[in-house]
Coordinates of C-alpha atoms and ligand atoms in Angstrom, one line a residue:
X11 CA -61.2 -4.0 -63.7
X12 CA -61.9 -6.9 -65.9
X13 CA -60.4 -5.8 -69.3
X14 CA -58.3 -9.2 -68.9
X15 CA -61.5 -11.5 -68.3
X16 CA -63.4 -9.7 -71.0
X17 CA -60.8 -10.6 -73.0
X18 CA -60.7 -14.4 -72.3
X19 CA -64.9 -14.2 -72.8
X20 CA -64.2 -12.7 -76.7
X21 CA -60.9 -15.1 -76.6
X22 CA -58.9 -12.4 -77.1
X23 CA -55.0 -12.2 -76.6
X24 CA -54.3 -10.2 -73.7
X25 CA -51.2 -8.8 -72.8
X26 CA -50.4 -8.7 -68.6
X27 CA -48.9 -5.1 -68.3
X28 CA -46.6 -3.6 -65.7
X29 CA -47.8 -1.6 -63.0
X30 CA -45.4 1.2 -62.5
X31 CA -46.2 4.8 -60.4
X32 CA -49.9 3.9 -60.6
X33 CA -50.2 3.2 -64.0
X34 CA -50.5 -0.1 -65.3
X35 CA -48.4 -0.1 -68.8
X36 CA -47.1 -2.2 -71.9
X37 CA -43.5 -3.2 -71.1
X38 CA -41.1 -1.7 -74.1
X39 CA -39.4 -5.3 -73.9
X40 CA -38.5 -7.0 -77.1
X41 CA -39.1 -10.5 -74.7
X42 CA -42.3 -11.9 -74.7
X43 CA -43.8 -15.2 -73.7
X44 CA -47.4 -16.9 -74.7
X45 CA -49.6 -17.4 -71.6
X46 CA -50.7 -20.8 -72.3
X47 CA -54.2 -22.9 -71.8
X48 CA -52.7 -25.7 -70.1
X49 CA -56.0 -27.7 -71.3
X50 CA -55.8 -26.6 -74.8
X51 CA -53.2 -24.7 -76.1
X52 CA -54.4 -21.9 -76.7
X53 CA -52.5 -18.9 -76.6
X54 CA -54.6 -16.6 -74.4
X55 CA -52.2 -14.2 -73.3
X56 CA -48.9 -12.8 -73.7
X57 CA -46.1 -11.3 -70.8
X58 CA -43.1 -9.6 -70.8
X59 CA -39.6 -9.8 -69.9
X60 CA -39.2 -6.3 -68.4
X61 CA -36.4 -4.4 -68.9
X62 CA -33.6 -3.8 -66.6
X63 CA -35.1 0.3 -67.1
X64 CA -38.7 -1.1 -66.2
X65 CA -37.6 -2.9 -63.0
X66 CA -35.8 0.3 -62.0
X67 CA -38.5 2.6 -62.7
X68 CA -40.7 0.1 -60.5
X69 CA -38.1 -0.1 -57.4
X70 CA -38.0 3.8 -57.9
X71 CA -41.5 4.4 -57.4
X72 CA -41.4 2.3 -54.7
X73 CA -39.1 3.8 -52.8
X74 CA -40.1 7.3 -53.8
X75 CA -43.8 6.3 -52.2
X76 CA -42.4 5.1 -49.0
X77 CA -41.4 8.5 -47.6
X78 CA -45.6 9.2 -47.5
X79 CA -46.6 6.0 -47.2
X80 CA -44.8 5.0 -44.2
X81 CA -46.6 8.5 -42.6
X82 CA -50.3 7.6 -43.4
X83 CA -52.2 6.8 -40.3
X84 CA -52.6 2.6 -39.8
X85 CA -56.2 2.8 -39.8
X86 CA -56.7 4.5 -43.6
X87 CA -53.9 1.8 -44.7
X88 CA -56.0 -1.1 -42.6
X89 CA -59.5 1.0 -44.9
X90 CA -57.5 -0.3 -48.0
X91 CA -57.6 -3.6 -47.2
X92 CA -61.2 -3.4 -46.0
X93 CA -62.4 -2.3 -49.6
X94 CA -59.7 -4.7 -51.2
X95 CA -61.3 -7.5 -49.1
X96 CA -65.0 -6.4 -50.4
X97 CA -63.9 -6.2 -54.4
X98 CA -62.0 -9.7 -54.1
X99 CA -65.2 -11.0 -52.8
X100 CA -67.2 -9.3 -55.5
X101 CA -65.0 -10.2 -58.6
X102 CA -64.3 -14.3 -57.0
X103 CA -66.1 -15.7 -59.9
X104 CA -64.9 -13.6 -63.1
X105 CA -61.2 -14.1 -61.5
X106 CA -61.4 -17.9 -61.2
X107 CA -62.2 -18.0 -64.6
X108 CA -59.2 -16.3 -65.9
X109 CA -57.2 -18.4 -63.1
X110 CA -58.6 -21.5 -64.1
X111 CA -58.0 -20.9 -67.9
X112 CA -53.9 -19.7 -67.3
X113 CA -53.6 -22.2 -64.9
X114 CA -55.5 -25.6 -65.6
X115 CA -56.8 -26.2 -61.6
X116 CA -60.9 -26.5 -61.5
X117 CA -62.8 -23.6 -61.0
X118 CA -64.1 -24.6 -57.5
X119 CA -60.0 -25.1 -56.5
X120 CA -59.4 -21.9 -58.6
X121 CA -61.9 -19.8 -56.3
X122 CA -60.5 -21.5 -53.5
X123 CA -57.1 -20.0 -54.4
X124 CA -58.8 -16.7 -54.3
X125 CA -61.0 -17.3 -51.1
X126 CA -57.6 -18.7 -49.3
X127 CA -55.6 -15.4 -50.1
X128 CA -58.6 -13.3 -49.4
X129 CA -58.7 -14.2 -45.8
X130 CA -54.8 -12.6 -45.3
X131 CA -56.0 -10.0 -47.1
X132 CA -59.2 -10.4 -44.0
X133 CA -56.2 -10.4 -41.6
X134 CA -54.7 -7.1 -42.9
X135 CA -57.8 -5.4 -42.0
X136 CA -56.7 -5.8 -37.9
X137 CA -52.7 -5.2 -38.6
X138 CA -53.2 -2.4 -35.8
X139 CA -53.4 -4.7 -32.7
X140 CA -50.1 -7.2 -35.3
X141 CA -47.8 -3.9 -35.5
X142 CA -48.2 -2.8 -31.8
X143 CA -44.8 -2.5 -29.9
X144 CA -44.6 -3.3 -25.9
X145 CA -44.2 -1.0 -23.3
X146 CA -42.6 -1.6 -19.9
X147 CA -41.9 1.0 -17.4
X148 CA -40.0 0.9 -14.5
X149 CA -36.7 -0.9 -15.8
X150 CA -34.8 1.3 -13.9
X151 CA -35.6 4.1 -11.4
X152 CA -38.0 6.8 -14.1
X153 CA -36.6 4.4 -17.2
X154 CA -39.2 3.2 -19.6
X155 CA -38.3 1.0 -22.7
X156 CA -40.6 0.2 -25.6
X157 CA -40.4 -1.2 -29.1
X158 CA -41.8 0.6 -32.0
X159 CA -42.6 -2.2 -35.6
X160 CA -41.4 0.3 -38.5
X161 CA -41.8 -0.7 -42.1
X162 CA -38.5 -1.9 -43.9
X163 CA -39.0 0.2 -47.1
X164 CA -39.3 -1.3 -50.7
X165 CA -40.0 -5.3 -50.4
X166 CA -40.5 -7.2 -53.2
X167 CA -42.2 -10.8 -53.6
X168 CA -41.4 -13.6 -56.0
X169 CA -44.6 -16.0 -56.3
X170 CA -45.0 -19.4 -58.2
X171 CA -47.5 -21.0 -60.4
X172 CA -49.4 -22.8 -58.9
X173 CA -51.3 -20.8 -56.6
X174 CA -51.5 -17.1 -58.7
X175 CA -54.0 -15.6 -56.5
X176 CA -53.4 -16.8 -53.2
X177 CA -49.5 -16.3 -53.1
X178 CA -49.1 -12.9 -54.1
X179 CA -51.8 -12.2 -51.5
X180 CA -50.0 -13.8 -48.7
X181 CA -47.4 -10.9 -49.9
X182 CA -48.3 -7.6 -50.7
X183 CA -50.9 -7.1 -48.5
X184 CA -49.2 -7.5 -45.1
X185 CA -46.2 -5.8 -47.0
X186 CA -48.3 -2.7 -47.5
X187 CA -50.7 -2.8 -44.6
X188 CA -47.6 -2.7 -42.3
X189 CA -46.1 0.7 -44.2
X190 CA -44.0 -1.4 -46.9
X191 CA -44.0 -0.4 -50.9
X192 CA -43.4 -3.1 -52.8
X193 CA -42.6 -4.5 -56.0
X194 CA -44.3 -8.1 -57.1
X195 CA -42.9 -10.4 -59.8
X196 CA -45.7 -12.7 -60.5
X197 CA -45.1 -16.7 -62.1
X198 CA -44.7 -15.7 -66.0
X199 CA -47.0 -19.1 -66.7
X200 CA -50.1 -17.5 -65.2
X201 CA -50.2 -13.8 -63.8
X202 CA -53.5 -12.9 -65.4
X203 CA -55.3 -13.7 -62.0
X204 CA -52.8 -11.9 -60.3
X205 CA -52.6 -8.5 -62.5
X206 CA -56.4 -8.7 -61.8
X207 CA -56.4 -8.6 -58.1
X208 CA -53.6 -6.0 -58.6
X209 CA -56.1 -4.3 -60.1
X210 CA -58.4 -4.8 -57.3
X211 CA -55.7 -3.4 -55.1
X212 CA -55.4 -0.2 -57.0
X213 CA -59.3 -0.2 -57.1
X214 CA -59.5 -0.1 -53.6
X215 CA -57.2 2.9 -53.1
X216 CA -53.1 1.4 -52.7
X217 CA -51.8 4.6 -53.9
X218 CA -49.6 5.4 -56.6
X219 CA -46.0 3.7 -56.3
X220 CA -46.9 1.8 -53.1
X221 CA -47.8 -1.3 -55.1
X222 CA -45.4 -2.1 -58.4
X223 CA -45.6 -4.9 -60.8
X224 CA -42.8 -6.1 -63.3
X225 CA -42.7 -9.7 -64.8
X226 CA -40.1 -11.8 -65.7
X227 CA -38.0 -14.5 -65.4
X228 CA -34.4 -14.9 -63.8
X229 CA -33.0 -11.5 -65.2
X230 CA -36.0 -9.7 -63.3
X231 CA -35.8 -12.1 -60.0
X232 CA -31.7 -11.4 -60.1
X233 CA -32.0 -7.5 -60.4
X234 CA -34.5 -7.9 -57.2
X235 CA -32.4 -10.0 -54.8
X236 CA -29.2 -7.1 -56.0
X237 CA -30.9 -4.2 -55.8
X238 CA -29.8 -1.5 -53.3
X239 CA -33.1 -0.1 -52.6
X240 CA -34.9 -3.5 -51.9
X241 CA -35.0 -4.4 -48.5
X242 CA -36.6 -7.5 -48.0
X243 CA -37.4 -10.5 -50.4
X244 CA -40.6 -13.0 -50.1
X245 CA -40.3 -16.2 -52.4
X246 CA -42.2 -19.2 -53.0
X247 CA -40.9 -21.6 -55.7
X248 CA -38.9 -24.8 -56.2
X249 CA -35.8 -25.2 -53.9
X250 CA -33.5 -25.0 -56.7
X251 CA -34.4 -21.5 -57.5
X252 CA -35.3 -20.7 -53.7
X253 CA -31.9 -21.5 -52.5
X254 CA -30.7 -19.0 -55.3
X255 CA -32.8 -16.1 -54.6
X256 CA -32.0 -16.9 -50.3
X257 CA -28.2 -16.6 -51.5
X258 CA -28.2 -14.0 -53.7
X259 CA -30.4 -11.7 -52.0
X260 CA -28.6 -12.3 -48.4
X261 CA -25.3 -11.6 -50.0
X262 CA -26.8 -8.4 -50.7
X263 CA -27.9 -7.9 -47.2
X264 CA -31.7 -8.3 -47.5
X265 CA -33.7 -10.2 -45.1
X266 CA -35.1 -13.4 -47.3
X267 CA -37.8 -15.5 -46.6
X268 CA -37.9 -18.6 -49.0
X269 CA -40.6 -21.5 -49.2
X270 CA -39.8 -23.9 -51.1
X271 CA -40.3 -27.7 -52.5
X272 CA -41.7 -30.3 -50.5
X273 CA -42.4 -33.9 -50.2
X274 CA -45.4 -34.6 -47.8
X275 CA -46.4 -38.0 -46.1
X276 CA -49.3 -38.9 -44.5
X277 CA -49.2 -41.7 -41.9
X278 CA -52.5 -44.1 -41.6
X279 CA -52.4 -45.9 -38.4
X280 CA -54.9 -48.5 -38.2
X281 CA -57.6 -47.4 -35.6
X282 CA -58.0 -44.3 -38.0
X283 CA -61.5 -43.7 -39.3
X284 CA -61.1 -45.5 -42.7
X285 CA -63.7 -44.1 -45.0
X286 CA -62.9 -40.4 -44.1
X287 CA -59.3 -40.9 -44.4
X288 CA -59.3 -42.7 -47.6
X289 CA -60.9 -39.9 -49.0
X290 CA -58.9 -37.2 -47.1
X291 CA -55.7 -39.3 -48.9
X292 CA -57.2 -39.4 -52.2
X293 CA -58.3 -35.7 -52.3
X294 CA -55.0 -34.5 -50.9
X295 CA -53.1 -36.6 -53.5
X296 CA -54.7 -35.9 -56.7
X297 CA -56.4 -32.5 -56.0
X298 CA -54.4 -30.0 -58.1
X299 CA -53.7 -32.6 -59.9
X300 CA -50.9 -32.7 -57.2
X301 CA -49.6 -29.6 -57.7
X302 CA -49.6 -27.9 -54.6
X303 CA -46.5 -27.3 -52.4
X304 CA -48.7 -29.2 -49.8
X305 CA -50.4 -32.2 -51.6
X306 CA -49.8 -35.5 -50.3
X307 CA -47.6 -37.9 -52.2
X308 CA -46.3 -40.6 -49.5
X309 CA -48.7 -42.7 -47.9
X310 CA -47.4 -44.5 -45.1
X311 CA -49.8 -47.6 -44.9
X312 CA -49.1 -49.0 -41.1
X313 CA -49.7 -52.8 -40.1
X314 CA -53.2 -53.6 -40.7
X315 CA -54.2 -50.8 -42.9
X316 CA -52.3 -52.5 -45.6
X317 CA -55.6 -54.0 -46.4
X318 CA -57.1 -50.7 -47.7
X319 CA -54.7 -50.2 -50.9
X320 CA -57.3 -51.7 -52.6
X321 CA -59.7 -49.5 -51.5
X322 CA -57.9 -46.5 -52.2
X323 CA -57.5 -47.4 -55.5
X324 CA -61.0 -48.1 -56.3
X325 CA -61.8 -44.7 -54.5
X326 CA -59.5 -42.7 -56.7
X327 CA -60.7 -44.5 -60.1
X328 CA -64.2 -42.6 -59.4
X329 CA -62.0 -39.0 -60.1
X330 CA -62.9 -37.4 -63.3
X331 CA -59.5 -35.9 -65.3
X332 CA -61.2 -32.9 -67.1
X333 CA -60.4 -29.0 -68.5
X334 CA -61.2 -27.4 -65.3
X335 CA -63.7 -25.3 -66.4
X336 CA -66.1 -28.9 -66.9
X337 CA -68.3 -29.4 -64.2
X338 CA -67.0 -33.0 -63.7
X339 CA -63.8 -32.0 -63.4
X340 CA -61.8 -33.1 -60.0
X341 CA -58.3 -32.6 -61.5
X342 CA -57.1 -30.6 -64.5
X343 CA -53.9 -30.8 -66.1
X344 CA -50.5 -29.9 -65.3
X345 CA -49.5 -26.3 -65.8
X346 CA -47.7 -27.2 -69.6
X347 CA -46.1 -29.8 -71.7
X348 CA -42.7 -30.0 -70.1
X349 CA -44.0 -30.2 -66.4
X350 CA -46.0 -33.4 -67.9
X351 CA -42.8 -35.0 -69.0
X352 CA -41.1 -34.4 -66.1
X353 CA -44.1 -36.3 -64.6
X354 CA -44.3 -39.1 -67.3
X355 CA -40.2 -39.7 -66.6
X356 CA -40.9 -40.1 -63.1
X357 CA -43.5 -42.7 -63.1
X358 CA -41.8 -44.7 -65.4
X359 CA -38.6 -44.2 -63.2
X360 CA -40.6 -45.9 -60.4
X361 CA -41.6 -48.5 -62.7
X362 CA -38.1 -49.0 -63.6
X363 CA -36.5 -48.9 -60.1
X364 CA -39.5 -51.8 -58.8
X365 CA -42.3 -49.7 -57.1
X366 CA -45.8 -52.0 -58.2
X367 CA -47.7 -49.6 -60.2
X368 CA -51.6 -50.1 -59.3
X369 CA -53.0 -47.4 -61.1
X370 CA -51.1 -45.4 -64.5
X371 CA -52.3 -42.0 -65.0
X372 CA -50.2 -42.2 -67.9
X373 CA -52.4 -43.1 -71.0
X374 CA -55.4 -40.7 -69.9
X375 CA -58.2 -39.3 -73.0
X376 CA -59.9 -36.3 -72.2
X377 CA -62.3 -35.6 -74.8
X378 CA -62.3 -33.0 -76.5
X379 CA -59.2 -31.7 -75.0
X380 CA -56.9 -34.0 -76.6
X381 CA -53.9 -31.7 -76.6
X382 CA -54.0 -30.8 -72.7
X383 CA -51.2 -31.4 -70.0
X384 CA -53.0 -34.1 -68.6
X385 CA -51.6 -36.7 -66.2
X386 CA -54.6 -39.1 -64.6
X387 CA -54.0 -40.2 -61.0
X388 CA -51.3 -42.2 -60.5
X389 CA -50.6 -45.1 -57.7
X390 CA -47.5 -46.6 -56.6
X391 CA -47.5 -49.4 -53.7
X392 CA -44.2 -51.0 -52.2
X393 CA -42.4 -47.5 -52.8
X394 CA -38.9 -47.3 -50.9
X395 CA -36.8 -44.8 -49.9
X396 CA -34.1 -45.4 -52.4
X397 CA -36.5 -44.6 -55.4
X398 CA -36.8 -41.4 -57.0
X399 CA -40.0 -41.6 -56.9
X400 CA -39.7 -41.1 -53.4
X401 CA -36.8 -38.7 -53.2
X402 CA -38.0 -36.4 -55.7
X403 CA -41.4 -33.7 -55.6
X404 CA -43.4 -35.1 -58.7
X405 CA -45.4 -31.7 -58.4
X406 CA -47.8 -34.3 -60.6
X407 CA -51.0 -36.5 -59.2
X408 CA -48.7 -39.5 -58.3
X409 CA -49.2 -41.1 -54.9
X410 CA -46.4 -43.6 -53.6
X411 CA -47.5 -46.0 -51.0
X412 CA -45.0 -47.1 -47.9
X413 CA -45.8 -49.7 -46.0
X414 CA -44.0 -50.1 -42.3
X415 CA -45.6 -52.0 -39.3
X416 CA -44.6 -49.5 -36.5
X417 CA -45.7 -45.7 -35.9
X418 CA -42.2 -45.2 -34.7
X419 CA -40.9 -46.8 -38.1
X420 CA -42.6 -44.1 -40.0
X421 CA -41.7 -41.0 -38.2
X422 CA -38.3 -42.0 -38.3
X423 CA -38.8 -42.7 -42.5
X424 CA -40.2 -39.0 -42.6
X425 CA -37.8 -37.2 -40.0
X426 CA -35.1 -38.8 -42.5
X427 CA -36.5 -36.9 -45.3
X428 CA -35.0 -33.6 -46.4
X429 CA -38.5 -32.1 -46.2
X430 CA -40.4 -30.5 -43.7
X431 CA -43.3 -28.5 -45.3
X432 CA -46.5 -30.6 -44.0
X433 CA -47.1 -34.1 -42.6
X434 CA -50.7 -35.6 -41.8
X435 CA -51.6 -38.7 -39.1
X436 CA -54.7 -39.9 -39.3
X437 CA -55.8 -41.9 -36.0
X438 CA -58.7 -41.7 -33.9
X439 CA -56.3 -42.0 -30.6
X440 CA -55.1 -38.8 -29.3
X441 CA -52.4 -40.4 -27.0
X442 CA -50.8 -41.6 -30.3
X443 CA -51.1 -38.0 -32.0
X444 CA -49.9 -36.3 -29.1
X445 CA -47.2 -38.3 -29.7
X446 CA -46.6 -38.0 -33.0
X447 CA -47.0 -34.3 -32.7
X448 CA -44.0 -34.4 -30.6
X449 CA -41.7 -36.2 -32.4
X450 CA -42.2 -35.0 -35.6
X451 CA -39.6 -33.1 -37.4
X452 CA -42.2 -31.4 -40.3
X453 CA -43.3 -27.6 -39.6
X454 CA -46.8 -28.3 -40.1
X455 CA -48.9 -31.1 -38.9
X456 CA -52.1 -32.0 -40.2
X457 CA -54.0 -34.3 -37.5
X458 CA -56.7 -36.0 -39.5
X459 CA -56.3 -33.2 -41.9
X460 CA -54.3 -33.9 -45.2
X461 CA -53.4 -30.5 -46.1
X462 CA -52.5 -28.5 -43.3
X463 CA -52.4 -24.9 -44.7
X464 CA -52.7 -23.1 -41.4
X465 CA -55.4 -19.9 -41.7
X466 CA -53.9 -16.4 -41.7
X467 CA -54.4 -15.9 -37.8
X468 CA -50.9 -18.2 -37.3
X469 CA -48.4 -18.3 -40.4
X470 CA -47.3 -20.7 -42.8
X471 CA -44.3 -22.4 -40.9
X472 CA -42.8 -25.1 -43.4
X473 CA -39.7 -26.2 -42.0
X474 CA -36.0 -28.1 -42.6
X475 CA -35.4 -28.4 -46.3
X476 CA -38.4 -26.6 -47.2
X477 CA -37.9 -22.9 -46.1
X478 CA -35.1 -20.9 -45.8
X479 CA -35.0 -17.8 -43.3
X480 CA -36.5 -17.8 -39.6
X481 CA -40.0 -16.3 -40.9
X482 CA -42.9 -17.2 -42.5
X483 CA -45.4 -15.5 -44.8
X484 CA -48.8 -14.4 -43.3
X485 CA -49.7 -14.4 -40.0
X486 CA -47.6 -12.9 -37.3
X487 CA -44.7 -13.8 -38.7
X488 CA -45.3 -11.8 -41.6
X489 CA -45.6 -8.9 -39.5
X490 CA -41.9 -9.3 -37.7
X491 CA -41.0 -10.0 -41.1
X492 CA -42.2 -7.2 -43.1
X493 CA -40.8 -4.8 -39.9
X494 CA -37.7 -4.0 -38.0
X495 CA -38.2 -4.1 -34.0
X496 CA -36.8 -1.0 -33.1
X497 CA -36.4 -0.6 -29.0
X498 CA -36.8 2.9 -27.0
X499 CA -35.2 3.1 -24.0
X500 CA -36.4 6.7 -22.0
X501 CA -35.6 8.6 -18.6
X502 CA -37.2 12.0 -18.4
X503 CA -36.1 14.0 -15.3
X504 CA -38.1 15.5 -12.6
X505 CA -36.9 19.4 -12.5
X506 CA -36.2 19.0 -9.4
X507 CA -34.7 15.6 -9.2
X508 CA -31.5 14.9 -7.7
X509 CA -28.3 14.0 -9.9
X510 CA -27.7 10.4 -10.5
X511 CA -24.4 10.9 -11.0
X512 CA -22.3 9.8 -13.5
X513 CA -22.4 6.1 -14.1
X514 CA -19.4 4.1 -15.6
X515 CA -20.9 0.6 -15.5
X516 CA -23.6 -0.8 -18.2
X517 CA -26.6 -0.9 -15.8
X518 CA -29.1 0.9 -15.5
X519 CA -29.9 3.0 -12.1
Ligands
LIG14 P1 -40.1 -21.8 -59.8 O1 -39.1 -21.9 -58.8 O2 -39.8 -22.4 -61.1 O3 -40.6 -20.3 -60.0 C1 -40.9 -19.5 -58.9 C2 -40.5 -18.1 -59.3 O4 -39.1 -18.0 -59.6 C3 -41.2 -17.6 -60.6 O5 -41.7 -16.3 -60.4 C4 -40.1 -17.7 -61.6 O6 -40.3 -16.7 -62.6 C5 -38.9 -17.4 -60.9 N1 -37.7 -18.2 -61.5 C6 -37.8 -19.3 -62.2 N2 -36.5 -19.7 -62.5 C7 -35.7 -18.8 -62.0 C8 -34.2 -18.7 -62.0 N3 -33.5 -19.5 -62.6 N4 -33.7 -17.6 -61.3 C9 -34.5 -16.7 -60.7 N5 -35.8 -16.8 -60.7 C10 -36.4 -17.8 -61.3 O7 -41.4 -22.6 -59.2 P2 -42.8 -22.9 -59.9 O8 -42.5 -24.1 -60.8 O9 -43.4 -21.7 -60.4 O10 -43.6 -23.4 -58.6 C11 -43.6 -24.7 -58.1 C12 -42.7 -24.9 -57.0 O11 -43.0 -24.0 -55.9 C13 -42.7 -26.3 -56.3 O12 -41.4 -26.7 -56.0 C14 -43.6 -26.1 -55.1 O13 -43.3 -27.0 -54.0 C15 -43.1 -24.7 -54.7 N6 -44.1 -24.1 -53.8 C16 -43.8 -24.0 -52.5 C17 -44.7 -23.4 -51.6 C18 -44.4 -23.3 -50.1 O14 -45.1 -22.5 -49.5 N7 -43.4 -24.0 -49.6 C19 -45.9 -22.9 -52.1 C20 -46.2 -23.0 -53.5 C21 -45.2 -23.6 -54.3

């Protein structure tokens, strides 16, 4: 373990390797593309472009492990997961350093990234009591039925930038702990955090073929979602390329799961406790520097609270734009130079199309990281539906402000939105979040909590616009998802019992 981060220490280039059989090796591609500093630069890395051979060879060691794999008992598979969960925990710090330096996000959000995936990887450790079938006797006279959770096969996962550790570990683990082999494609901007908790995984004992890595871009994610061995695809990305891989990959008769973009409000009713959720807005906004798939960018401000824009502004002037490895750092850049345009052309498209802009992010100096993707926090108020500002995900710190006088007003604004990963309310009544919980069309709902990323025991359960496919990653869910039900119905026959007879009709007797 750790070649990669002792690497990064002597600011060496490092190349992320397959994983293939058990053995992690250079890719034979011509393709390669710089792993980039997002706060400097700096090349620290390099990945490949895997062949169309490599991804075969990966798929076929996958699907040549599954025939022992599927055989070994629960318990030694649920032992892997115990030591995986023990070396994740152990190596925290040296991998949120390599996280932080691929990725840009501070190193206290960078081991939260880790500590967030490591409690699936906590969950995996009980899949026994997840994976049981039911049992009911006595359907009919001596007829039983039960249901029996058997793996799919080879699964593969397709995972996105912005969160390389915990992603691929809402994957593979409940992939593999359930009898899965699979093969993961890791975000080509950072998988140096990911390789190493592969490493981790192979560490711990996944056994040789059960766990494949290739990298990649679209050639890779294509030959995935057509290949005839694959039986089941996990994505989280943008919606563009989301919607593709749901397509492609259920034309080809795998069972997809896609999350995807989002656009998340949070609605601040005026008994709400003011201080806390000012800083629950501004943390959930900006943290990230906005990009996560559940960071806040529409506040809806209703009647009186109005009066706390001010405030709020204020509030997020006391952030600190910084590398993330600097102590002071609350936000870091975005992840490279053309994600910050595509920021930059949005906030001036709200400037063009009328929103008020309170605070420009824009113009931001970080010294002695002059060259860095950075975008400072970024305030719109009198946004309206019509802008893109408020149509499109920034994936950037920018926060637009709504204002509306009703509550009813704004959950009809968000239920109109083609979103649905996470909403939060902030109130201290709970007749009026009772209600809201009700009539809310958004899969997950944060009640006084901005980012409502449920823990592994439920699943992640973004809805409408954001998800494709009935099941979510982690959680239950993962485990329906990563198994086919397969149902058992039995008679056995007392020697001496007398005939039932034959029996034309479709009940049972
Ligand atoms: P992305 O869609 O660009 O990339 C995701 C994966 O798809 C990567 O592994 C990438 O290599 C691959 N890919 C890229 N272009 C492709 C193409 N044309 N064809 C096939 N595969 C392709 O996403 P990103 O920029 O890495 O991540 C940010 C996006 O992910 C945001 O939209 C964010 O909201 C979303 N996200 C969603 C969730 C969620 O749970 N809903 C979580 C995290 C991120």
């Amino acid at each position: 373990m750790n070649a990669i981060y002792k690497n990064l220490q002597g600011q060496q280039i490092t190349t992320a390797k397959l994983l293939i059989n058990g053995e992690f090796v250079e890719s034979k591609t011509q393709q390669w593309q710089d792993i980039i500093n997002p706060a400097t630069q700096e090349v620290i890395g390099q990945v490949p472009m895997a062949t169309t051979d490599e991804v075969n060879a990966a798929i076929a060691s996958a699907q040549a492990a599954f025939a022992t794999w599927r055989q070994t008992p629960v318990q030694a598979r649920m032992r892997i997961m115990l030591k995986l969960q023990d070396l994740i925990r152990q190596n925290a710090k040296s991998i949120a350093q390599v996280l932080t330096a691929e990725q840009g996000k501070t190193l206290a959000d960078a081991e939260g990234d880790i500590q967030r995936g490591l409690e699936v990887v906590e969950h995996a450790c009980s899949v026994g009591t997840l994976q049981m079938g039911e049992y009911l006797d006595g359907v009919a006279r001596g007829v039983d039925t039960y249901t029996l959770q058997q793996p799919l096969g080879v699964c593969a996962g397709i995972t996105p930038f912005n969160f390389p550790a915990m992603i691929p570990l809402w994957m593979f683990p409940m992939a593999i702990v359930c009898g899965n082999t699979f093969v993961l494609k890791p975000s080509e901007q950072d998988p140096l955090s990911t390789m190493l908790l592969v490493e981790l995984a192979i560490e711990a004992g996944v056994p040789a073929g059960v766990l494949n890595v290739v990298h990649g871009g679209k050639e890779v994610v294509d030959l995935l979602c057509t290949h005839q061995d694959i039986k089941a695809i996990s994505f989280v990305g943008s919606t563009a390329v989301g919607t593709h891989v749901y397509n492609l990959a259920g034309q080809h008769g795998k069972r997809v799961q896609a999350m995807m973009g989002a656009k998340n409000h949070a609605v601040i009713m005026p008994d709400a406790n003011k201080e806390q959720t000012l800083n629950a807005l501004v943390g959930a906004a900006f943290g990230a520097a906005g990009q996560r798939c559940m960071a806040l960018s529409v506040a809806i401000m209703v009647g009186e609270t109005k009066h706390w824009v001010n405030e709020l502004v204020e509030k997020t002037k006391t952030l600190k734009v910084n590398a993330g490895h600097e102590a002071d750092a609350d936000l870091g850049p975005v992840i490279s130079p053309r994600a910050k345009q595509r920021v930059l052309d949005l906030i001036q498209s709200g400037v063009d199309e009328g929103a008020e802009l309170l605070l420009d992010g824009r113009d931001v100096q970080v010294v002695g990281y002059e060259q860095g993707n950075f975008v400072g926090p970024t305030i719109f108020n009198q946004a309206t539906t019509n802008m893109r500002i408020y149509n499109e995900e920034i994936f950037g710190p920018v926060l637009a402000i709504i204002h509306v006088d009703t509550l009813a007003e704004a959950v009809a604004l968000i239920n109109a939105n083609p979103f649905g990963n996470g909403v939060g309310l902030f109130t201290q009544s709970g007749a009026i979040a009772r209600q809201f919980q009700e009539v809310i069309d958004i899969g997950q709902v944060g009640i006084n909590i901005p980012i409502p990323v449920p823990t592994p025991f439920f699943s992640f359960t973004g809805s409408r616009g954001s998800k494709l496919g009935d099941l979510g990653p982690y959680g239950k869910q993962a485990v329906q998802f990563y198994t086919q039900t397969k149902t058992i119905t039995s008679r056995w026959f007392e020697e001496q019992a007398p005939s039932t007879g034959v029996n034309t009709t479709i009940s049972l007797r």
